[in-house]
């Protein structure tokens, strides 16, 4: 079974530029999550989708971050404009809608550096 | 928000030794999960615990879900070099949301 796919793996941009990340979850997983992981910290949830609807985006900085999952499968996360403090690893995870305890499976992440 | 405390932050152990790490919270969780993260990779699920008091093993890993539902521990027996990495505990709350600890860095000395 293929895992969660993410691209790109690395991205370097200057502050005030825009950037987009892509995620393809495990086939059949209805729930998709985007996390931000700052160096030395655990992942922090940004947004949770169930199929193509947003379940929780309370921790998403909506003035600059946006995410969509239009067809309920793959998803994009965008930052516009980027700030220095956005430098982090952006992780995508997915889980079965009715999976055991909601165990989440993570992709390899996109490492973003904002200069 | 949900806060999980992991201790110690980093551990240096000799190959072959056992290592234990702890995770505590002021919040109650119905599911505890332990993940391992290698450099440049996403976290990989090691063990999931669904019931208070549950003790679960996965190879050389053993984890327990605390009776109070506010803590969990993970034990690695007979450590090997590939056990190097960051170990995160996570608690499941609300609508399938995870809160993570800050992680324990494990270094295995050959």
PDB file of N, CA and C in Angstrom, chain A residues 65-112:
ATOM      1  N   UNK A  65      -2.399  31.775   5.321  1.00  0.00           N
ATOM      2  CA  UNK A  65      -2.441  30.354   4.982  1.00  0.00           C
ATOM      3  C   UNK A  65      -3.817  29.998   4.423  1.00  0.00           C
ATOM      4  N   UNK A  66      -3.815  29.145   3.413  1.00  0.00           N
ATOM      5  CA  UNK A  66      -5.076  28.607   2.912  1.00  0.00           C
ATOM      6  C   UNK A  66      -4.838  27.169   2.483  1.00  0.00           C
ATOM      7  N   UNK A  67      -5.898  26.380   2.509  1.00  0.00           N
ATOM      8  CA  UNK A  67      -5.776  24.982   2.091  1.00  0.00           C
ATOM      9  C   UNK A  67      -7.078  24.560   1.432  1.00  0.00           C
ATOM     10  N   UNK A  68      -6.965  23.641   0.515  1.00  0.00           N
ATOM     11  CA  UNK A  68      -8.162  23.112  -0.129  1.00  0.00           C
ATOM     12  C   UNK A  68      -7.994  21.637  -0.434  1.00  0.00           C
ATOM     13  N   UNK A  69      -9.137  20.979  -0.551  1.00  0.00           N
ATOM     14  CA  UNK A  69      -9.170  19.554  -0.907  1.00  0.00           C
ATOM     15  C   UNK A  69     -10.431  19.382  -1.756  1.00  0.00           C
ATOM     16  N   UNK A  70     -10.358  19.924  -2.956  1.00  0.00           N
ATOM     17  CA  UNK A  70     -11.552  20.123  -3.777  1.00  0.00           C
ATOM     18  C   UNK A  70     -12.304  18.834  -4.100  1.00  0.00           C
ATOM     19  N   UNK A  71     -11.607  17.761  -4.434  1.00  0.00           N
ATOM     20  CA  UNK A  71     -12.288  16.529  -4.838  1.00  0.00           C
ATOM     21  C   UNK A  71     -12.232  15.471  -3.745  1.00  0.00           C
ATOM     22  N   UNK A  72     -11.836  15.896  -2.554  1.00  0.00           N
ATOM     23  CA  UNK A  72     -11.826  14.955  -1.442  1.00  0.00           C
ATOM     24  C   UNK A  72     -10.709  13.941  -1.486  1.00  0.00           C
ATOM     25  N   UNK A  73      -9.699  14.203  -2.328  1.00  0.00           N
ATOM     26  CA  UNK A  73      -8.568  13.263  -2.384  1.00  0.00           C
ATOM     27  C   UNK A  73      -7.296  14.042  -2.034  1.00  0.00           C
ATOM     28  N   UNK A  74      -6.612  14.586  -3.060  1.00  0.00           N
ATOM     29  CA  UNK A  74      -5.384  15.310  -2.741  1.00  0.00           C
ATOM     30  C   UNK A  74      -5.699  16.726  -2.276  1.00  0.00           C
ATOM     31  N   UNK A  75      -4.663  17.352  -1.713  1.00  0.00           N
ATOM     32  CA  UNK A  75      -4.859  18.650  -1.068  1.00  0.00           C
ATOM     33  C   UNK A  75      -3.657  19.539  -1.324  1.00  0.00           C
ATOM     34  N   UNK A  76      -3.898  20.857  -1.320  1.00  0.00           N
ATOM     35  CA  UNK A  76      -2.797  21.812  -1.384  1.00  0.00           C
ATOM     36  C   UNK A  76      -2.886  22.762  -0.203  1.00  0.00           C
ATOM     37  N   UNK A  77      -1.721  23.148   0.291  1.00  0.00           N
ATOM     38  CA  UNK A  77      -1.596  24.140   1.353  1.00  0.00           C
ATOM     39  C   UNK A  77      -0.790  25.297   0.781  1.00  0.00           C
ATOM     40  N   UNK A  78      -1.291  26.502   0.945  1.00  0.00           N
ATOM     41  CA  UNK A  78      -0.603  27.669   0.388  1.00  0.00           C
ATOM     42  C   UNK A  78      -0.292  28.677   1.485  1.00  0.00           C
ATOM     43  N   UNK A  79       0.852  29.330   1.305  1.00  0.00           N
ATOM     44  CA  UNK A  79       1.233  30.431   2.190  1.00  0.00           C
ATOM     45  C   UNK A  79       1.485  31.647   1.305  1.00  0.00           C
ATOM     46  N   UNK A  80       0.781  32.744   1.615  1.00  0.00           N
ATOM     47  CA  UNK A  80       0.898  33.936   0.797  1.00  0.00           C
ATOM     48  C   UNK A  80       0.536  35.165   1.603  1.00  0.00           C
ATOM     49  N   UNK A  81       1.449  36.049   1.933  1.00  0.00           N
ATOM     50  CA  UNK A  81       2.896  35.972   1.700  1.00  0.00           C
ATOM     51  C   UNK A  81       3.596  35.281   2.865  1.00  0.00           C
ATOM     52  N   UNK A  82       4.749  34.681   2.597  1.00  0.00           N
ATOM     53  CA  UNK A  82       5.482  33.965   3.632  1.00  0.00           C
ATOM     54  C   UNK A  82       6.242  34.935   4.537  1.00  0.00           C
ATOM     55  N   UNK A  83       6.373  34.516   5.803  1.00  0.00           N
ATOM     56  CA  UNK A  83       7.178  35.244   6.781  1.00  0.00           C
ATOM     57  C   UNK A  83       8.325  34.347   7.236  1.00  0.00           C
ATOM     58  N   UNK A  84       9.324  34.982   7.845  1.00  0.00           N
ATOM     59  CA  UNK A  84      10.480  34.209   8.312  1.00  0.00           C
ATOM     60  C   UNK A  84      10.064  33.087   9.259  1.00  0.00           C
ATOM     61  N   UNK A  85       9.073  33.393  10.119  1.00  0.00           N
ATOM     62  CA  UNK A  85       8.676  32.401  11.127  1.00  0.00           C
ATOM     63  C   UNK A  85       7.900  31.217  10.536  1.00  0.00           C
ATOM     64  N   UNK A  86       7.619  31.255   9.247  1.00  0.00           N
ATOM     65  CA  UNK A  86       6.962  30.114   8.594  1.00  0.00           C
ATOM     66  C   UNK A  86       7.950  29.006   8.249  1.00  0.00           C
ATOM     67  N   UNK A  87       9.237  29.256   8.448  1.00  0.00           N
ATOM     68  CA  UNK A  87      10.237  28.210   8.197  1.00  0.00           C
ATOM     69  C   UNK A  87       9.963  27.027   9.117  1.00  0.00           C
ATOM     70  N   UNK A  88       9.709  25.878   8.513  1.00  0.00           N
ATOM     71  CA  UNK A  88       9.291  24.697   9.273  1.00  0.00           C
ATOM     72  C   UNK A  88       9.160  23.537   8.296  1.00  0.00           C
ATOM     73  N   UNK A  89       8.867  22.368   8.846  1.00  0.00           N
ATOM     74  CA  UNK A  89       8.483  21.226   8.018  1.00  0.00           C
ATOM     75  C   UNK A  89       6.961  21.145   8.015  1.00  0.00           C
ATOM     76  N   UNK A  90       6.377  21.036   6.821  1.00  0.00           N
ATOM     77  CA  UNK A  90       4.923  20.925   6.697  1.00  0.00           C
ATOM     78  C   UNK A  90       4.596  19.469   6.389  1.00  0.00           C
ATOM     79  N   UNK A  91       3.894  18.868   7.318  1.00  0.00           N
ATOM     80  CA  UNK A  91       3.576  17.446   7.235  1.00  0.00           C
ATOM     81  C   UNK A  91       2.111  17.257   6.866  1.00  0.00           C
ATOM     82  N   UNK A  92       1.874  16.307   6.011  1.00  0.00           N
ATOM     83  CA  UNK A  92       0.512  15.897   5.677  1.00  0.00           C
ATOM     84  C   UNK A  92       0.297  14.509   6.275  1.00  0.00           C
ATOM     85  N   UNK A  93      -0.887  14.261   6.789  1.00  0.00           N
ATOM     86  CA  UNK A  93      -1.221  12.949   7.341  1.00  0.00           C
ATOM     87  C   UNK A  93      -2.626  12.586   6.902  1.00  0.00           C
ATOM     88  N   UNK A  94      -2.922  11.297   6.933  1.00  0.00           N
ATOM     89  CA  UNK A  94      -4.287  10.864   6.602  1.00  0.00           C
ATOM     90  C   UNK A  94      -4.699   9.733   7.524  1.00  0.00           C
ATOM     91  N   UNK A  95      -5.995   9.551   7.668  1.00  0.00           N
ATOM     92  CA  UNK A  95      -6.521   8.447   8.465  1.00  0.00           C
ATOM     93  C   UNK A  95      -7.843   8.004   7.869  1.00  0.00           C
ATOM     94  N   UNK A  96      -8.192   6.737   8.145  1.00  0.00           N
ATOM     95  CA  UNK A  96      -9.492   6.223   7.747  1.00  0.00           C
ATOM     96  C   UNK A  96     -10.567   6.950   8.534  1.00  0.00           C
ATOM     97  N   UNK A  97     -11.666   7.219   7.895  1.00  0.00           N
ATOM     98  CA  UNK A  97     -12.752   7.908   8.580  1.00  0.00           C
ATOM     99  C   UNK A  97     -13.175   7.152   9.816  1.00  0.00           C
ATOM    100  N   UNK A  98     -13.203   5.821   9.710  1.00  0.00           N
ATOM    101  CA  UNK A  98     -13.640   5.044  10.859  1.00  0.00           C
ATOM    102  C   UNK A  98     -12.532   4.115  11.322  1.00  0.00           C
ATOM    103  N   UNK A  99     -11.300   4.590  11.196  1.00  0.00           N
ATOM    104  CA  UNK A  99     -10.143   3.790  11.559  1.00  0.00           C
ATOM    105  C   UNK A  99     -10.052   3.565  13.059  1.00  0.00           C
ATOM    106  N   UNK A 100      -9.217   2.610  13.480  1.00  0.00           N
ATOM    107  CA  UNK A 100      -9.077   2.295  14.904  1.00  0.00           C
ATOM    108  C   UNK A 100      -8.460   3.455  15.660  1.00  0.00           C
ATOM    109  N   UNK A 101      -9.255   4.153  16.410  1.00  0.00           N
ATOM    110  CA  UNK A 101      -8.740   5.251  17.214  1.00  0.00           C
ATOM    111  C   UNK A 101      -8.210   6.391  16.387  1.00  0.00           C
ATOM    112  N   UNK A 102      -8.453   6.376  15.117  1.00  0.00           N
ATOM    113  CA  UNK A 102      -8.017   7.483  14.266  1.00  0.00           C
ATOM    114  C   UNK A 102      -6.530   7.569  14.076  1.00  0.00           C
ATOM    115  N   UNK A 103      -5.808   6.433  14.070  1.00  0.00           N
ATOM    116  CA  UNK A 103      -4.364   6.465  13.878  1.00  0.00           C
ATOM    117  C   UNK A 103      -4.043   7.166  12.567  1.00  0.00           C
ATOM    118  N   UNK A 104      -3.142   8.135  12.632  1.00  0.00           N
ATOM    119  CA  UNK A 104      -2.782   8.941  11.479  1.00  0.00           C
ATOM    120  C   UNK A 104      -1.449   8.488  10.907  1.00  0.00           C
ATOM    121  N   UNK A 105      -1.350   8.526   9.602  1.00  0.00           N
ATOM    122  CA  UNK A 105      -0.146   8.125   8.892  1.00  0.00           C
ATOM    123  C   UNK A 105       0.411   9.339   8.158  1.00  0.00           C
ATOM    124  N   UNK A 106       1.700   9.580   8.346  1.00  0.00           N
ATOM    125  CA  UNK A 106       2.310  10.810   7.877  1.00  0.00           C
ATOM    126  C   UNK A 106       3.095  10.623   6.587  1.00  0.00           C
ATOM    127  N   UNK A 107       3.139  11.691   5.801  1.00  0.00           N
ATOM    128  CA  UNK A 107       4.034  11.764   4.663  1.00  0.00           C
ATOM    129  C   UNK A 107       5.414  12.215   5.106  1.00  0.00           C
ATOM    130  N   UNK A 108       6.370  12.323   4.157  1.00  0.00           N
ATOM    131  CA  UNK A 108       7.744  12.684   4.509  1.00  0.00           C
ATOM    132  C   UNK A 108       7.922  14.158   4.844  1.00  0.00           C
ATOM    133  N   UNK A 109       6.939  14.985   4.475  1.00  0.00           N
ATOM    134  CA  UNK A 109       7.018  16.402   4.795  1.00  0.00           C
ATOM    135  C   UNK A 109       7.684  17.234   3.725  1.00  0.00           C
ATOM    136  N   UNK A 110       7.406  18.529   3.763  1.00  0.00           N
ATOM    137  CA  UNK A 110       8.093  19.517   2.921  1.00  0.00           C
ATOM    138  C   UNK A 110       8.826  20.469   3.860  1.00  0.00           C
ATOM    139  N   UNK A 111      10.139  20.552   3.664  1.00  0.00           N
ATOM    140  CA  UNK A 111      10.921  21.466   4.514  1.00  0.00           C
ATOM    141  C   UNK A 111      10.965  22.824   3.838  1.00  0.00           C
ATOM    142  N   UNK A 112      10.370  23.818   4.478  1.00  0.00           N
ATOM    143  CA  UNK A 112      10.334  25.183   3.936  1.00  0.00           C
ATOM    144  C   UNK A 112      11.324  26.064   4.682  1.00  0.00           C
TER     145      UNK A 112
END
